[in-house]
Coordinates of N, CA and C and ligand atoms in Angstrom, one line a residue:
M1 N 5.7 -13.3 16.8 CA 4.6 -12.9 16.0 C 4.9 -13.0 14.5
P2 N 3.9 -13.2 13.7 CA 4.2 -13.4 12.2 C 4.6 -12.0 11.6
A3 N 5.0 -12.1 10.4 CA 5.1 -10.9 9.6 C 3.7 -10.4 9.3
I4 N 3.5 -9.0 9.2 CA 2.2 -8.5 8.9 C 2.4 -7.4 7.7
V5 N 1.5 -7.5 6.8 CA 1.4 -6.6 5.7 C 0.1 -5.8 5.8
V6 N 0.1 -4.5 5.9 CA -1.1 -3.7 6.0 C -1.2 -2.7 4.8
Y7 N -2.4 -2.7 4.3 CA -2.6 -1.8 3.1 C -3.9 -1.1 3.1
E8 N -3.9 -0.1 2.2 CA -5.2 0.6 1.9 C -5.3 0.5 0.4
S9 N -6.5 0.3 -0.1 CA -6.7 0.0 -1.5 C -8.1 0.3 -2.0
L10 N -8.3 1.1 -3.1 CA -9.6 1.4 -3.5 C -10.1 0.4 -4.6
W11 N -9.3 0.1 -5.6 CA -9.7 -0.8 -6.7 C -9.0 -2.2 -6.6
G12 N -8.3 -2.4 -5.5 CA -7.7 -3.7 -5.4 C -6.2 -3.9 -5.9
N13 N -5.7 -2.8 -6.5 CA -4.3 -2.9 -7.0 C -3.3 -3.0 -5.9
T14 N -3.4 -2.1 -4.9 CA -2.5 -2.1 -3.8 C -2.7 -3.4 -2.9
A15 N -4.0 -3.8 -2.9 CA -4.3 -5.1 -2.2 C -3.5 -6.3 -2.9
A16 N -3.6 -6.3 -4.2 CA -3.0 -7.4 -4.9 C -1.4 -7.4 -4.7
I17 N -0.9 -6.2 -4.7 CA 0.6 -6.1 -4.4 C 0.9 -6.6 -3.0
A18 N 0.0 -6.2 -2.0 CA 0.2 -6.5 -0.6 C 0.2 -8.1 -0.5
H19 N -0.8 -8.7 -1.1 CA -0.9 -10.2 -1.0 C 0.3 -10.9 -1.7
A20 N 0.8 -10.3 -2.8 CA 2.0 -10.9 -3.4 C 3.2 -10.8 -2.5
I21 N 3.4 -9.6 -1.9 CA 4.5 -9.4 -0.9 C 4.4 -10.4 0.2
G22 N 3.1 -10.5 0.7 CA 2.9 -11.5 1.8 C 3.3 -12.9 1.4
E23 N 2.9 -13.3 0.2 CA 3.3 -14.7 -0.2 C 4.8 -14.8 -0.4
G24 N 5.4 -13.7 -0.8 CA 6.9 -13.8 -0.9 C 7.6 -13.9 0.4
I25 N 7.0 -13.2 1.4 CA 7.6 -13.3 2.8 C 7.5 -14.7 3.3
G26 N 6.3 -15.3 3.0 CA 6.2 -16.7 3.4 C 5.0 -17.0 4.2
E27 N 4.8 -18.3 4.5 CA 3.6 -18.9 5.1 C 3.4 -18.2 6.5
G28 N 2.2 -18.0 6.8 CA 1.8 -17.4 8.1 C 1.8 -15.9 8.1
T29 N 2.2 -15.3 7.0 CA 2.2 -13.8 7.0 C 0.7 -13.3 6.9
L30 N 0.4 -12.4 7.8 CA -0.9 -11.8 7.8 C -1.0 -10.7 6.8
V31 N -2.0 -10.6 6.0 CA -2.2 -9.5 5.0 C -3.6 -8.9 5.3
R32 N -3.6 -7.7 5.7 CA -4.9 -7.0 6.2 C -5.0 -5.6 5.7
H33 N -6.2 -5.2 5.4 CA -6.4 -3.8 5.1 C -6.5 -3.0 6.4
T34 N -6.5 -1.7 6.3 CA -6.4 -0.8 7.5 C -7.7 -0.9 8.4
G35 N -8.8 -1.4 7.8 CA -10.0 -1.6 8.6 C -10.0 -2.9 9.3
E36 N -9.0 -3.8 9.0 CA -9.1 -5.2 9.6 C -8.1 -5.4 10.7
I37 N -7.2 -4.5 10.9 CA -6.2 -4.7 12.0 C -5.9 -3.3 12.7
E38 N -5.8 -3.4 14.0 CA -5.4 -2.2 14.8 C -3.9 -2.0 14.7
P39 N -3.5 -0.8 14.7 CA -2.1 -0.5 14.7 C -1.3 -1.2 15.8
A40 N -1.9 -1.3 17.0 CA -1.2 -1.9 18.2 C -0.9 -3.3 17.9
E41 N -1.8 -4.0 17.2 CA -1.5 -5.4 16.9 C -0.4 -5.5 15.8
A42 N -0.5 -4.6 14.8 CA 0.5 -4.6 13.7 C 1.9 -4.4 14.3
A43 N 2.0 -3.6 15.3 CA 3.3 -3.2 15.9 C 4.0 -4.4 16.5
S44 N 3.2 -5.5 16.8 CA 3.9 -6.6 17.4 C 4.5 -7.6 16.4
A45 N 4.4 -7.2 15.1 CA 5.0 -8.1 14.0 C 6.5 -8.0 14.1
H46 N 7.2 -9.1 13.7 CA 8.7 -9.0 13.6 C 9.1 -8.3 12.3
L47 N 8.2 -8.4 11.3 CA 8.4 -7.6 10.1 C 7.1 -7.0 9.7
L48 N 7.1 -5.7 9.5 CA 5.9 -5.0 9.2 C 6.0 -4.2 7.9
V49 N 5.1 -4.5 7.0 CA 5.2 -3.9 5.6 C 3.9 -3.1 5.4
L50 N 4.0 -1.8 5.1 CA 2.8 -1.0 4.9 C 2.8 -0.4 3.5
G51 N 1.5 -0.3 2.9 CA 1.4 0.2 1.6 C 0.1 0.9 1.3
A52 N 0.1 1.8 0.4 CA -1.1 2.6 0.0 C -0.9 3.1 -1.4
P53 N -2.0 3.5 -2.1 CA -1.9 4.1 -3.4 C -1.4 5.6 -3.2
V54 N -0.8 6.1 -4.2 CA -0.5 7.6 -4.2 C -1.7 8.3 -4.7
H55 N -2.1 9.3 -3.9 CA -3.1 10.3 -4.4 C -2.5 11.7 -4.3
A56 N -2.5 12.4 -5.4 CA -2.0 13.8 -5.4 C -0.6 13.9 -4.8
F57 N 0.3 13.0 -5.3 CA 1.7 13.0 -4.9 C 1.9 12.6 -3.4
N58 N 0.9 12.1 -2.8 CA 1.0 11.8 -1.3 C 0.1 10.6 -1.0
L59 N -0.1 10.4 0.3 CA -1.0 9.4 0.8 C -2.4 9.9 0.6
P60 N -3.4 8.9 0.3 CA -4.8 9.3 0.3 C -5.3 10.0 1.5
T61 N -6.3 10.8 1.4 CA -6.9 11.5 2.5 C -8.4 11.2 2.4
E62 N -9.1 11.6 3.5 CA -10.6 11.4 3.5 C -11.1 12.2 2.3
S63 N -10.5 13.4 2.0 CA -11.0 14.2 0.9 C -10.7 13.6 -0.5
S64 N -9.5 13.0 -0.7 CA -9.3 12.4 -2.0 C -10.2 11.2 -2.2
K65 N -10.5 10.5 -1.1 CA -11.4 9.4 -1.2 C -12.8 9.9 -1.5
K66 N -13.2 11.0 -0.9 CA -14.5 11.5 -1.1 C -14.7 11.9 -2.6
S67 N -13.6 12.5 -3.2 CA -13.7 12.9 -4.6 C -13.9 11.6 -5.5
V68 N -13.3 10.5 -5.1 CA -13.5 9.3 -5.8 C -14.9 8.8 -5.7
A69 N -15.4 8.8 -4.4 CA -16.7 8.3 -4.1 C -17.8 9.1 -4.9
E70 N -17.5 10.3 -5.2 CA -18.5 11.2 -5.9 C -18.5 11.1 -7.4
R71 N -17.4 10.4 -7.9 CA -17.3 10.3 -9.4 C -18.4 9.3 -9.9
P72 N -19.1 9.7 -11.0 CA -20.1 8.8 -11.5 C -19.4 7.6 -12.2
L73 N -20.0 6.4 -12.0 CA -19.4 5.2 -12.6 C -20.1 5.0 -14.0
T74 N -19.3 4.6 -14.9 CA -19.8 4.3 -16.2 C -20.2 2.8 -16.2
P75 N -21.2 2.4 -17.1 CA -21.7 1.0 -17.0 C -20.5 0.0 -17.0
G76 N -20.6 -0.9 -16.1 CA -19.6 -2.0 -16.1 C -18.4 -1.6 -15.2
D77 N -18.3 -0.4 -14.7 CA -17.1 0.0 -13.9 C -17.1 -0.8 -12.6
F78 N -15.9 -1.1 -12.2 CA -15.7 -1.8 -10.9 C -15.7 -0.7 -9.8
A79 N -16.6 -0.7 -8.9 CA -16.8 0.4 -7.9 C -15.6 0.4 -6.9
P80 N -15.1 1.5 -6.6 CA -14.0 1.6 -5.6 C -14.5 1.3 -4.2
D81 N -13.6 0.8 -3.3 CA -14.0 0.6 -1.9 C -13.4 1.8 -1.1
V82 N -14.2 2.7 -0.8 CA -13.8 3.9 -0.1 C -14.0 3.8 1.4
S83 N -14.2 2.6 1.9 CA -14.6 2.5 3.3 C -13.4 2.2 4.2
Q84 N -12.2 1.8 3.6 CA -11.1 1.5 4.5 C -10.5 2.8 5.0
P85 N -10.1 2.8 6.3 CA -9.5 4.0 6.9 C -8.2 4.4 6.1
P86 N -8.0 5.7 5.9 CA -6.7 6.0 5.2 C -5.5 5.6 6.0
L87 N -4.5 5.0 5.3 CA -3.3 4.6 6.0 C -2.7 5.7 6.8
R88 N -2.8 6.9 6.2 CA -2.3 8.1 6.8 C -2.8 8.3 8.2
A89 N -4.1 8.1 8.4 CA -4.7 8.2 9.8 C -4.3 7.0 10.6
W90 N -4.3 5.8 10.0 CA -4.0 4.6 10.7 C -2.6 4.7 11.3
L91 N -1.7 5.3 10.6 CA -0.2 5.4 11.0 C -0.1 6.3 12.3
E92 N -1.1 7.2 12.5 CA -1.0 8.0 13.7 C -1.2 7.2 15.0
G93 N -1.8 6.0 14.8 CA -2.0 5.2 16.0 C -1.0 4.1 16.2
L94 N 0.0 4.1 15.3 CA 1.1 3.0 15.3 C 2.1 3.3 16.4
P95 N 2.2 2.4 17.4 CA 3.1 2.6 18.5 C 4.6 2.5 18.0
Q96 N 5.5 3.1 18.8 CA 6.9 2.9 18.6 C 7.3 1.5 18.7
A97 N 8.3 1.1 17.9 CA 8.8 -0.3 17.9 C 10.1 -0.3 17.2
S98 N 10.9 -1.4 17.4 CA 12.2 -1.5 16.8 C 12.2 -2.6 15.7
A99 N 11.0 -3.1 15.4 CA 10.9 -4.2 14.4 C 11.5 -3.8 13.0
V100 N 11.7 -4.8 12.2 CA 12.1 -4.5 10.8 C 10.8 -4.1 10.0
A101 N 10.9 -3.2 9.1 CA 9.7 -2.7 8.4 C 10.1 -2.2 7.0
A102 N 9.1 -2.0 6.2 CA 9.3 -1.5 4.8 C 8.0 -0.9 4.3
A103 N 8.1 0.0 3.3 CA 7.0 0.7 2.8 C 6.9 0.6 1.3
F104 N 5.6 0.6 0.8 CA 5.5 0.6 -0.7 C 4.2 1.4 -1.0
D105 N 4.1 1.7 -2.3 CA 2.9 2.4 -2.8 C 2.6 1.9 -4.2
T106 N 1.4 2.2 -4.7 CA 1.1 2.0 -6.1 C 0.9 3.3 -6.8
R107 N 1.4 3.5 -8.0 CA 1.5 4.8 -8.6 C 1.7 4.7 -10.1
V108 N 1.6 5.9 -10.7 CA 1.9 6.0 -12.1 C 3.4 6.2 -12.2
R109 N 4.0 5.6 -13.3 CA 5.4 5.7 -13.4 C 5.8 7.2 -13.8
G110 N 6.9 7.7 -13.2 CA 7.4 9.0 -13.5 C 7.2 10.0 -12.3
P111 N 7.4 11.2 -12.5 CA 7.4 12.2 -11.4 C 6.1 12.3 -10.7
L112 N 5.0 12.0 -11.3 CA 3.7 12.0 -10.7 C 3.6 11.1 -9.5
G113 N 4.4 10.0 -9.6 CA 4.2 8.9 -8.7 C 4.8 9.0 -7.3
H114 N 5.6 10.1 -7.1 CA 6.3 10.1 -5.8 C 5.5 10.7 -4.7
G115 N 5.8 10.3 -3.5 CA 5.2 10.9 -2.3 C 4.4 10.0 -1.4
G116 N 4.1 8.8 -1.8 CA 3.3 7.9 -0.9 C 4.2 7.0 0.0
A117 N 5.0 6.1 -0.7 CA 5.8 5.2 0.1 C 6.9 6.0 1.0
S118 N 7.4 7.1 0.4 CA 8.4 7.8 1.2 C 7.8 8.4 2.5
R119 N 6.6 8.8 2.4 CA 5.9 9.3 3.6 C 5.7 8.2 4.7
I120 N 5.4 7.0 4.2 CA 5.2 5.9 5.1 C 6.5 5.5 5.7
E121 N 7.6 5.5 4.9 CA 8.9 5.1 5.4 C 9.4 6.1 6.4
K122 N 9.1 7.4 6.2 CA 9.5 8.5 7.1 C 8.8 8.2 8.5
A123 N 7.5 8.0 8.4 CA 6.8 7.7 9.7 C 7.4 6.5 10.4
L124 N 7.6 5.4 9.7 CA 8.2 4.2 10.3 C 9.5 4.5 11.0
T125 N 10.4 5.3 10.3 CA 11.7 5.6 10.8 C 11.6 6.4 12.1
E126 N 10.7 7.4 12.0 CA 10.5 8.3 13.2 C 10.0 7.5 14.4
L127 N 9.3 6.4 14.2 CA 8.8 5.6 15.3 C 9.8 4.5 15.7
G128 N 10.9 4.5 15.1 CA 12.0 3.6 15.6 C 12.2 2.3 14.8
Y129 N 11.3 2.0 13.8 CA 11.4 0.8 13.0 C 12.7 0.8 12.2
R130 N 13.2 -0.3 11.9 CA 14.4 -0.5 11.1 C 14.1 -0.8 9.7
I131 N 14.4 0.0 8.8 CA 14.0 -0.1 7.4 C 14.8 -1.2 6.7
A132 N 14.1 -2.3 6.2 CA 14.8 -3.4 5.6 C 15.3 -3.2 4.2
D133 N 14.6 -2.3 3.5 CA 15.0 -2.0 2.1 C 14.3 -0.7 1.7
R134 N 14.9 0.0 0.8 CA 14.3 1.3 0.4 C 12.9 1.1 -0.1
S135 N 12.0 2.1 0.1 CA 10.6 1.9 -0.2 C 10.4 1.7 -1.7
Q136 N 9.4 1.0 -2.1 CA 9.2 0.6 -3.5 C 7.9 1.2 -4.0
G137 N 7.9 1.6 -5.3 CA 6.7 2.0 -6.0 C 6.3 0.9 -7.0
F138 N 5.1 0.4 -7.0 CA 4.7 -0.5 -8.0 C 3.7 0.2 -8.9
Y139 N 3.9 -0.1 -10.2 CA 3.3 0.8 -11.2 C 2.0 0.3 -11.8
I140 N 1.2 1.3 -12.0 CA -0.1 1.0 -12.6 C -0.2 1.6 -14.0
V141 N -1.1 1.2 -14.8 CA -1.4 1.8 -16.1 C -2.5 2.8 -15.8
N142 N -2.4 4.0 -16.3 CA -3.3 5.1 -16.0 C -4.6 4.9 -16.7
Q143 N -5.5 4.1 -16.1 CA -6.8 3.8 -16.7 C -7.9 4.7 -16.2
K144 N -8.8 5.1 -17.0 CA -9.9 5.9 -16.5 C -11.0 5.0 -15.9
N145 N -11.4 4.1 -16.7 CA -12.5 3.2 -16.3 C -12.0 1.8 -15.9
V146 N -12.3 1.5 -14.7 CA -11.8 0.2 -14.1 C -12.9 -0.8 -14.2
K147 N -12.6 -1.9 -14.9 CA -13.6 -2.9 -15.1 C -13.5 -4.2 -14.2
A148 N -12.4 -4.3 -13.5 CA -12.2 -5.4 -12.6 C -11.2 -5.1 -11.6
A149 N -11.2 -5.8 -10.4 CA -10.3 -5.5 -9.3 C -8.9 -5.8 -9.8
A150 N -8.0 -4.9 -9.3 CA -6.5 -5.1 -9.6 C -6.2 -5.0 -11.1
S151 N -7.0 -4.4 -11.9 CA -6.8 -4.5 -13.4 C -5.9 -3.3 -13.8
M152 N -5.4 -2.5 -12.9 CA -4.6 -1.3 -13.4 C -3.1 -1.6 -13.3
L153 N -2.7 -2.8 -12.7 CA -1.3 -3.1 -12.6 C -0.6 -3.3 -13.9
R154 N 0.6 -2.8 -14.0 CA 1.5 -3.1 -15.1 C 1.9 -4.6 -15.1
A155 N 2.1 -5.2 -16.2 CA 2.6 -6.6 -16.3 C 3.9 -6.7 -15.5
G156 N 4.0 -7.8 -14.8 CA 5.3 -8.1 -14.1 C 5.3 -7.5 -12.7
E157 N 4.4 -6.7 -12.3 CA 4.5 -6.1 -11.0 C 4.2 -7.0 -9.8
I158 N 3.3 -8.0 -10.1 CA 3.0 -9.0 -9.1 C 4.2 -9.8 -8.8
D159 N 4.9 -10.2 -9.8 CA 6.1 -11.0 -9.7 C 7.2 -10.2 -8.9
R160 N 7.3 -8.9 -9.3 CA 8.3 -8.1 -8.6 C 7.9 -7.9 -7.1
A161 N 6.7 -7.8 -6.8 CA 6.2 -7.7 -5.4 C 6.6 -9.0 -4.6
H162 N 6.3 -10.2 -5.3 CA 6.6 -11.4 -4.7 C 8.1 -11.5 -4.3
E163 N 9.0 -11.1 -5.3 CA 10.4 -11.2 -5.1 C 10.9 -10.2 -4.0
W164 N 10.2 -9.1 -3.9 CA 10.6 -8.1 -2.9 C 10.2 -8.7 -1.5
G165 N 9.1 -9.4 -1.4 CA 8.7 -10.0 -0.2 C 9.7 -11.0 0.3
Q166 N 10.3 -11.8 -0.7 CA 11.3 -12.7 -0.3 C 12.6 -12.0 0.2
L167 N 12.9 -10.9 -0.4 CA 14.1 -10.1 0.0 C 13.9 -9.6 1.4
L168 N 12.7 -9.1 1.7 CA 12.4 -8.5 3.0 C 12.4 -9.6 4.1
A169 N 11.9 -10.8 3.7 CA 12.0 -11.9 4.7 C 13.4 -12.3 5.0
S170 N 14.3 -12.2 4.0 CA 15.7 -12.6 4.2 C 16.4 -11.6 5.1
R171 N 15.8 -10.4 5.3 CA 16.5 -9.3 6.1 C 15.8 -9.2 7.5
A172 N 14.7 -9.9 7.7 CA 14.0 -9.7 8.9 C 14.6 -10.5 10.1
Ligands
FMN1 C1 -7.8 11.0 -6.4 C2 -6.6 10.3 -7.0 C3 -5.4 11.0 -7.1 C4 -4.3 10.3 -7.7 N1 -3.1 10.9 -7.7 C5 -2.0 10.3 -8.2 C6 -0.7 10.9 -8.2 O1 -0.5 12.0 -7.8 N2 0.4 10.2 -8.7 C7 0.2 8.9 -9.1 O2 1.2 8.3 -9.5 N3 -1.0 8.2 -9.1 C8 -2.1 8.9 -8.7 N4 -3.3 8.3 -8.7 C9 -3.4 6.9 -9.2 C10 -3.4 6.0 -8.0 O3 -2.1 5.8 -7.5 C11 -4.1 4.6 -8.4 O4 -5.5 4.9 -8.4 C12 -3.8 3.5 -7.4 O5 -2.5 3.1 -7.5 C13 -4.7 2.3 -7.6 O6 -4.5 1.5 -6.5 P1 -5.7 0.9 -5.7 O7 -6.5 0.1 -6.6 O8 -5.1 0.1 -4.6 O9 -6.5 2.0 -5.1 C14 -4.4 9.0 -8.1 C15 -5.7 8.3 -8.0 C16 -6.7 9.0 -7.4 C17 -8.1 8.3 -7.3

């Protein structure tokens, strides 16, 4: 089976990081959001990488996404995609496996940012996956109004994600 990267993303920032990681891992890597792949299929990967944004120091919930959906958009704002199942719920369906795996999140730099990737890594470890490298946080600029997909990422984060993908591939 190929390597698989699964993500959840509202404004495309986590998606952009997921795709850069997938390109770094190499040709044939599947990159899918949580609505596009069943956990059972993902569990057959030889390398599984999972990522989500940090919401309230943790993984997003239906409730955090609802609060986003209810926010009024200002003219020109890029609308969030709140339709993807939360990775938190998707993880509950992930079967046990001994494949190599890794976790990442997107977050604000500093103490506010903790709690997403470490949750995913803990779930993976409990299911028997072998962690290839410690979980990574990729940083966003704290913007209020989003005018384009993936526009919150700090400069250099896409390159860092690509390099991390290469490292993960070397360990799988
Ligand atoms: C409801 C909500 C809560 C958030 N809470 C945090 C937080 O506690 N810490 C943090 O670093 N970022 C927080 N953020 C910022 C998100 O991490 C940011 O929106 C995300 O990285 C963007 O990725 P996406 O475009 O893939 O959704 C929060 C965002 C939202 C919408």
